[in-house]
CSV table of C-alpha atoms in Angstrom, one decimal:
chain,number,residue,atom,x,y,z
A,1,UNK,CA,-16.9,4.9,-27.3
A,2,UNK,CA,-18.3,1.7,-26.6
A,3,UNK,CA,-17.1,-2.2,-26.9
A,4,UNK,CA,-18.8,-3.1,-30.1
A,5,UNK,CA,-17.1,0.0,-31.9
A,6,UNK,CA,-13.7,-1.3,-30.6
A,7,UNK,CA,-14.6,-5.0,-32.4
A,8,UNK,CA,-16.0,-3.6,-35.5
A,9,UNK,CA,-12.9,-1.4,-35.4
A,10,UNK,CA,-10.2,-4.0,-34.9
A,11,UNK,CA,-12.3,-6.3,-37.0
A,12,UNK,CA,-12.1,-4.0,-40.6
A,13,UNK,CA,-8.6,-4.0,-39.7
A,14,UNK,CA,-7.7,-7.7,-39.1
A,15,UNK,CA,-9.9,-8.1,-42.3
A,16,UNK,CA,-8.9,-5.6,-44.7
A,17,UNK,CA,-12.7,-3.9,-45.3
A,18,UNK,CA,-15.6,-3.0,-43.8
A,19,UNK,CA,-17.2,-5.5,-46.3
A,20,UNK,CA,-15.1,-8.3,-45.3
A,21,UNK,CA,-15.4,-7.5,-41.5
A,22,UNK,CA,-19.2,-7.4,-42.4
A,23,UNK,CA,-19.4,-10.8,-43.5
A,24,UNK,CA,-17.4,-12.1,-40.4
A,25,UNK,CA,-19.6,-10.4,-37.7
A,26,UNK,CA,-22.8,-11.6,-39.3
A,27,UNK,CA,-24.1,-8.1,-39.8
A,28,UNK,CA,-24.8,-5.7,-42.7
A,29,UNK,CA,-21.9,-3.6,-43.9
A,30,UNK,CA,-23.8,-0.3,-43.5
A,31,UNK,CA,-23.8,-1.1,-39.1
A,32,UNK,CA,-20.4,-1.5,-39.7
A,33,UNK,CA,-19.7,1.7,-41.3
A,34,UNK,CA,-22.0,3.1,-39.2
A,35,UNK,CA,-20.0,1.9,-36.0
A,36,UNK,CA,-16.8,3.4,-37.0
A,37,UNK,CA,-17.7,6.8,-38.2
A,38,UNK,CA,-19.7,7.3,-34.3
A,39,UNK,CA,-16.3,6.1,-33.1
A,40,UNK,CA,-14.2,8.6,-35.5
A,41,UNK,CA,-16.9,11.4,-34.6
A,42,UNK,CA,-15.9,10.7,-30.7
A,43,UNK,CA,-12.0,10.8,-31.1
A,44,UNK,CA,-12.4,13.7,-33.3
A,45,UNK,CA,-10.1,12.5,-36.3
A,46,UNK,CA,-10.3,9.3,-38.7
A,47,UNK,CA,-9.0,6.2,-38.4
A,48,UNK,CA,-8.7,5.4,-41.8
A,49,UNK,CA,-7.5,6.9,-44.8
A,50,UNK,CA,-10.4,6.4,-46.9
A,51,UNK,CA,-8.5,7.6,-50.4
A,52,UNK,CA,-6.2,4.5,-50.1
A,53,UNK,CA,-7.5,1.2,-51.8
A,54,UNK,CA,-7.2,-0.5,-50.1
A,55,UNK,CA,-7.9,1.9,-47.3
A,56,UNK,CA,-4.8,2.1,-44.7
A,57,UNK,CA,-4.8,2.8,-40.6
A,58,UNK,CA,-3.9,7.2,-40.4
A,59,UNK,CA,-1.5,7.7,-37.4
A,60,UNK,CA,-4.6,7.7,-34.9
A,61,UNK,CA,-5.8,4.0,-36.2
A,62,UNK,CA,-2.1,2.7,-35.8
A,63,UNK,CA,-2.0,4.1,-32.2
A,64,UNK,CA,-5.5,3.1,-31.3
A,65,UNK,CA,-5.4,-0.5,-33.0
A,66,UNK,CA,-3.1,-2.2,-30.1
A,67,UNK,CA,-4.6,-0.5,-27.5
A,68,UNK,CA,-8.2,-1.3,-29.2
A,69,UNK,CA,-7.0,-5.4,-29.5
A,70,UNK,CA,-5.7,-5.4,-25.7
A,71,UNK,CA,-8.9,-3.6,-24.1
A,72,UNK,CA,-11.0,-6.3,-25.9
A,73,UNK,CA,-9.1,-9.1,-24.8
A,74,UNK,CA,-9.0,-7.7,-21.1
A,75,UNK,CA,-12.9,-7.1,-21.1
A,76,UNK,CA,-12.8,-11.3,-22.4
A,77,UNK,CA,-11.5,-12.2,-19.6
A,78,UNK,CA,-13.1,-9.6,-17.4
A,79,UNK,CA,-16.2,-11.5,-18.9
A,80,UNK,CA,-15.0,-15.1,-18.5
A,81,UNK,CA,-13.9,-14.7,-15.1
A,82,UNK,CA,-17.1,-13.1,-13.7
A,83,UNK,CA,-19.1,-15.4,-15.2
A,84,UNK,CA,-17.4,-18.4,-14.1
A,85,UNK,CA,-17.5,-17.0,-10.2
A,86,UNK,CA,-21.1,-16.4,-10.8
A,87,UNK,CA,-21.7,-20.5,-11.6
A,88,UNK,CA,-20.0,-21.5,-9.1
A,89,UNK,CA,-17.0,-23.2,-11.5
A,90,UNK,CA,-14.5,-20.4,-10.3
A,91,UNK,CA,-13.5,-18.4,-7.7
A,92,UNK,CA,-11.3,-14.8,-6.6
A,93,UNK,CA,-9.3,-14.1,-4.4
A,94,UNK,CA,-7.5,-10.8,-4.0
A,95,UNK,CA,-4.7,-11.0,-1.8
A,96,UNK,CA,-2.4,-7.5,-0.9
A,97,UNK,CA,1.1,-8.1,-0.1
A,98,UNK,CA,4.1,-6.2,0.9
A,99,UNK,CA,7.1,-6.6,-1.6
A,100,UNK,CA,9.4,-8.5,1.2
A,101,UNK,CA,6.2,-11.4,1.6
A,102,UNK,CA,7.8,-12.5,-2.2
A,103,UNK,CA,11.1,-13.6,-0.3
A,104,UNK,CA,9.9,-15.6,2.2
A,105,UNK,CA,5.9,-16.6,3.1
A,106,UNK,CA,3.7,-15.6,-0.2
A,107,UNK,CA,5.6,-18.3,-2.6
A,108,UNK,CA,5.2,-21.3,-0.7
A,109,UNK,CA,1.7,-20.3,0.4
A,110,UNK,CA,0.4,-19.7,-2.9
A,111,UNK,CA,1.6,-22.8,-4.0
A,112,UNK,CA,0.2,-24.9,-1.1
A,113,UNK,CA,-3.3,-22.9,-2.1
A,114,UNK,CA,-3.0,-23.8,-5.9
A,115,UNK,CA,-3.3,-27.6,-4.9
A,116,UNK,CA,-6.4,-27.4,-3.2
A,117,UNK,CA,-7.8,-24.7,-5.0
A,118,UNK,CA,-6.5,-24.9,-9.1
A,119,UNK,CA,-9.6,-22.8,-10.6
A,120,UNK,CA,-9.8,-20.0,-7.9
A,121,UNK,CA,-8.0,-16.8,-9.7
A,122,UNK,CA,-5.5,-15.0,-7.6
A,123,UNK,CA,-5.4,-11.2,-8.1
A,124,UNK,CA,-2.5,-10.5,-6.3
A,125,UNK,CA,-1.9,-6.5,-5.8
A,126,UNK,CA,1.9,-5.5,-4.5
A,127,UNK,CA,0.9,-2.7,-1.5
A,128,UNK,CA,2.4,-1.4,1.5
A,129,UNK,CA,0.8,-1.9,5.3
A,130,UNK,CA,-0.7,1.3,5.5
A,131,UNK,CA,-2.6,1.1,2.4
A,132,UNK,CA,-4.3,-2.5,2.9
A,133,UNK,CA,-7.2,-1.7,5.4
A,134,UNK,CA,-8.4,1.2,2.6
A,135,UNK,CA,-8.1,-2.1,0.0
A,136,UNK,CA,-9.7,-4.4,2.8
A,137,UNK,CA,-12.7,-1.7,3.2
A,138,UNK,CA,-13.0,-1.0,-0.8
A,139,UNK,CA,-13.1,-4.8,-1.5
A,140,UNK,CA,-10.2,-4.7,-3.7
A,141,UNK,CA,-8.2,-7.5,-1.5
A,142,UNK,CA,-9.9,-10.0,0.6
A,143,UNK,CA,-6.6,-10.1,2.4
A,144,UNK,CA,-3.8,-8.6,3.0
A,145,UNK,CA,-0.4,-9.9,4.1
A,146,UNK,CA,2.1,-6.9,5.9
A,147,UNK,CA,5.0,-6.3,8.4
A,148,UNK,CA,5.4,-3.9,11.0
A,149,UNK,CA,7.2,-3.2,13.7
A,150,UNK,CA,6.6,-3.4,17.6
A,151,UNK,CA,3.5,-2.1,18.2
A,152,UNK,CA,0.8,-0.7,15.6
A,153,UNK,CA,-2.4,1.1,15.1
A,154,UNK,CA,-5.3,-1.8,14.8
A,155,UNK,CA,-8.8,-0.8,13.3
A,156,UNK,CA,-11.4,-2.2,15.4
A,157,UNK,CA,-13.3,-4.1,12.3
A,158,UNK,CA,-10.3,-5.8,10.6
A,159,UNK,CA,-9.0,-9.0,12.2
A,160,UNK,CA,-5.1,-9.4,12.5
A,161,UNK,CA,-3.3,-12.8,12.3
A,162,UNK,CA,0.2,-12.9,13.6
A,163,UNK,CA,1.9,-15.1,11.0
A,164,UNK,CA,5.4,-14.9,11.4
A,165,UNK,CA,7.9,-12.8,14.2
A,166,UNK,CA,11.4,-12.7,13.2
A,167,UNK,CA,14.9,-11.1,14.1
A,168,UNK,CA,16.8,-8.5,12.0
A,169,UNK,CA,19.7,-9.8,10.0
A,170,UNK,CA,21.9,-6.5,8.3
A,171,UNK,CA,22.5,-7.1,4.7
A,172,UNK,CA,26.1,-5.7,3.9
A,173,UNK,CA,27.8,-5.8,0.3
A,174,UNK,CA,29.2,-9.3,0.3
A,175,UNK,CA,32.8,-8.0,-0.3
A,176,UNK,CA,32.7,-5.9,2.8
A,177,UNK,CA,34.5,-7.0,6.0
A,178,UNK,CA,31.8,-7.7,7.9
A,179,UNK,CA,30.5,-10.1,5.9
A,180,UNK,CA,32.7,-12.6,7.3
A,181,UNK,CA,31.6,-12.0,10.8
A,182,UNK,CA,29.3,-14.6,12.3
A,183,UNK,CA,27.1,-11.6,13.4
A,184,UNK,CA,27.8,-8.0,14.2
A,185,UNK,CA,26.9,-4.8,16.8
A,186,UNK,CA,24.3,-2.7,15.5
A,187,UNK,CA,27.5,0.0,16.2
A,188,UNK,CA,29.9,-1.9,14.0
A,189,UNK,CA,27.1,-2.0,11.6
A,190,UNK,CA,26.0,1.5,11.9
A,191,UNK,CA,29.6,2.5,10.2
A,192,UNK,CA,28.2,1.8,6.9
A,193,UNK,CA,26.1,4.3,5.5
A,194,UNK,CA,22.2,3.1,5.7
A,195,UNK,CA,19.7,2.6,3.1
A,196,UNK,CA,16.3,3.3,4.0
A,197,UNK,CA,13.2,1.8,2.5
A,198,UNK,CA,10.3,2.1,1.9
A,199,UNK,CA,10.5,5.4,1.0
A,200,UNK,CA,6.5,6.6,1.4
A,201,UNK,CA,5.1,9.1,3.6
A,202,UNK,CA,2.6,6.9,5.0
A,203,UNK,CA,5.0,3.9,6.0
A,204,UNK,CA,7.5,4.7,9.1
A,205,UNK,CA,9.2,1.1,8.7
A,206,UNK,CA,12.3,3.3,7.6
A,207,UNK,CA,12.2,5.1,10.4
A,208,UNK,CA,11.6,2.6,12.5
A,209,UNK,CA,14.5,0.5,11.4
A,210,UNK,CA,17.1,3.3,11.9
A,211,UNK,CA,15.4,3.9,15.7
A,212,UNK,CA,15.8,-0.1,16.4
A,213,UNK,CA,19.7,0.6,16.2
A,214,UNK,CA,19.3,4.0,17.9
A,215,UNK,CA,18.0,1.7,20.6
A,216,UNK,CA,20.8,0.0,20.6
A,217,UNK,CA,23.5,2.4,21.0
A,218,UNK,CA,24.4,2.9,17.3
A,219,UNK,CA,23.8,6.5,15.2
A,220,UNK,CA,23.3,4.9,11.9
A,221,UNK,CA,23.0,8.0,9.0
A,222,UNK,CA,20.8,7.8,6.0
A,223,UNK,CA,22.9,8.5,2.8
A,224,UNK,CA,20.1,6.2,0.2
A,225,UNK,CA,16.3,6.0,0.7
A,226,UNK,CA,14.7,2.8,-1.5
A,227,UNK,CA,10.9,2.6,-3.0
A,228,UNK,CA,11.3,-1.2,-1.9
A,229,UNK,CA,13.5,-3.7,-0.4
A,230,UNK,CA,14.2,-5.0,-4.5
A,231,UNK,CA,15.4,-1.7,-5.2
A,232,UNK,CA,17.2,-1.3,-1.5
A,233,UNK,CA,19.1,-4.5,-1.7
A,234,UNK,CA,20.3,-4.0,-4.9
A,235,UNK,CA,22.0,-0.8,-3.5
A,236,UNK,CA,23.6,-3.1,-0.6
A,237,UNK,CA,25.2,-5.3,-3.4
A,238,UNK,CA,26.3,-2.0,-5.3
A,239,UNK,CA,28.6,-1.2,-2.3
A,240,UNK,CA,26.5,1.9,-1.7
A,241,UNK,CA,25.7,0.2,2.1
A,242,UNK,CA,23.7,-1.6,4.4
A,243,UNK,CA,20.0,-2.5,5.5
A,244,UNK,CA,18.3,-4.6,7.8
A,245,UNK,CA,15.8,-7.0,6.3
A,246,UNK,CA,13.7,-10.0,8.6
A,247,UNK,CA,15.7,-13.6,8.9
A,248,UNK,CA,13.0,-15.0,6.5
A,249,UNK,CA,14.2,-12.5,3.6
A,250,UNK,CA,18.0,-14.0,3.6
A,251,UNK,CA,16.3,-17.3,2.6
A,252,UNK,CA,17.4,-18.0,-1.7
A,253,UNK,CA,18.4,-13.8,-2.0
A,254,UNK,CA,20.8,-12.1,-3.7
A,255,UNK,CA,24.5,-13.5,-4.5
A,256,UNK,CA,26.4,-10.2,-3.8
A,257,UNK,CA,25.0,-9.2,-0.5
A,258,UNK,CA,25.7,-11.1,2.7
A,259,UNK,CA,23.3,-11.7,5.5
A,260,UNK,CA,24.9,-11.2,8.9
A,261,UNK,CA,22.6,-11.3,12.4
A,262,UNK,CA,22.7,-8.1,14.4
A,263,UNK,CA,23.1,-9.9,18.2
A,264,UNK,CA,22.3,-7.0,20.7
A,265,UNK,CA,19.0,-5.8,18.6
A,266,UNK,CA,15.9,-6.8,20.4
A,267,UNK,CA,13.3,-5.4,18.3
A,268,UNK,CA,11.7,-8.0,15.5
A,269,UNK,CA,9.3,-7.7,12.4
A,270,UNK,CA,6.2,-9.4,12.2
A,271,UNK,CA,4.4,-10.4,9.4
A,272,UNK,CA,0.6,-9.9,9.9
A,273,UNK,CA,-2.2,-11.2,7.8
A,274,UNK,CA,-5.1,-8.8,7.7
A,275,UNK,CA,-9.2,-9.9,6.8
A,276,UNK,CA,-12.5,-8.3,7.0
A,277,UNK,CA,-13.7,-9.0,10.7
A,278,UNK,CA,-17.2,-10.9,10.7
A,279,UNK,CA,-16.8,-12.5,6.8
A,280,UNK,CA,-17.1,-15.6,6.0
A,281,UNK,CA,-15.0,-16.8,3.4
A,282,UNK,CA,-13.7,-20.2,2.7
A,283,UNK,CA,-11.0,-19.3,0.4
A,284,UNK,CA,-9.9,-16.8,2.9
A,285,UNK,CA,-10.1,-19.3,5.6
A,286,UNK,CA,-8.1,-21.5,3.5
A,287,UNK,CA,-5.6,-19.7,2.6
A,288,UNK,CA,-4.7,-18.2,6.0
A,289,UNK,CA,-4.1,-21.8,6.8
A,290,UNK,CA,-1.5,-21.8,4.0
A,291,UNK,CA,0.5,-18.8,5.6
A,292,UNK,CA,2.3,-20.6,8.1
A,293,UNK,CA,6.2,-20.7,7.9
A,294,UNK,CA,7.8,-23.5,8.7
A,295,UNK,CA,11.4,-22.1,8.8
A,296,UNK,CA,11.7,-20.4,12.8
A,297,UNK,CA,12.7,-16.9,13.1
């Protein structure tokens, strides 16, 4: 199965026959024809029911039309894109993000980067820490924007930007008592049950969290575990419990949850940008510029 089978495809569709289709490709009906039956003979049923006039899609050629049109239209722009980094008219830039970066950092930044740079393309892939440097080595991000906690592991041919260090808040269902405190204990928070996230066996930010109020006295238990902080917050403001999220998150967020600070927690997140070490790469360059928050932690 090939590109120009997909065309001739969706194009004796769009136009009714393979005559038709003919006339609007510029080509003789009989490559037409030829076209579709190689692509039948490959999906090993028809796509047409020939005994119809006029002829009408089977159940295969109703499935495969849609998909047929948006593969088409993806390898457009595949080809438009490509081609205008190739002149020099365009650019990419493939930036990895963790989901919490959308609350606070990413938004602005992007839009500061937009200004200078309108034609560049932003491929912008949701991932967690662990999984960037893999993306950073396979070329599939130029860079990547995470958060840990206290110290982590550093591969020796990535460079690491500290962008942003900030204090925990706890996020508590807004109708809960301690949502009209001006901050709590990690104790008095610990008595609501905690919600964990991400929930990955590669990333031990979950674990980390619930050790950061260990460290401070509390025994907080896990009663929900989150795929992301969306997903995790949304469970605070169901009344299900609590989380910690960084100050920067709190910023614009969610009506039905309350963020309180946790005062005798020491630990912070930072939020680190992550490039290819000896690469040089303007829009990279440029956009690390963009990543710095001007709201203090």
């Amino acid at each position: 199965m090939n590109l120009r089978q997909l065309r001739y495809f969706c194009e004796v569709v769009e136009a009714g026959s393979a005559a038709l289709a003919a006339k609007r490709l510029f080509v003789a009906p009989t490559a037409v024809s030829m076209q579709l039956t190689q692509l039948e003979e490959h999906l090993g049923e028809t796509l047409f029911d020939r005994s119809r006039r006029p002829m009408e899609l089977t159940s295969l050629g109703k499935y495969f039309y849609p998909r047929a049109k948006e593969l088409l239209s993806q390898a457009r722009r595949l080809d438009e894109e490509a081609r205008g980094i190739a002149t020099g008219n365009r650019g990419w830039l493939g930036i990895g993000f963790v989901r919490s970066a959308l609350f606070s950092i990413l938004p602005t930044a992007i839009k500061r980067f937009r200004e200078t740079f309108p034609d560049v393309h932003l491929d912008l892939v949701e991932v967690l820490s662990e999984y960037q440097p893999e993306q950073l080595y396979q070329g599939r991000i130029d860079l990547g924007i995470s958060r840990f906690i206290g110290r982590f592991e550093q591969a020796t041919d990535l460079n690491y930007k500290f962008v942003l260090e900030e204090s925990f808040l706890a996020a508590v269902p807004i109708d809960h008592p301690l949502a009209q405190q001006s901050s709590v204990s990690a104790i008095e928070f610990a008595s609501l049950p905690f919600i964990l996230y991400p929930k990955d066996p590669k990333s031990p930010f979950g674990q980390q969290m619930v050790s950061v109020l260990r460290e401070a006295g509390a025994s907080p238990v896990v009663a929900h575990e989150a795929i992301e902080i969306h997903t995790a917050l949304a469970l605070v403001g169901a009344g299900l419990g609590g989380t910690l999220v960084g100050r920067s998150i709190a910023v614009n967020n969610r009506a039905d949850v309350a963020f309180v600070p946790v005062h005798d927690i020491e630990e912070s997140a930072a939020v680190v940008a992550i490039t290819r070490k000896e690469e040089e790469n303007k829009l990279v360059a440029s956009f690390l510029e963009t990543l710095a928050y001007p709201q203090s932690a």
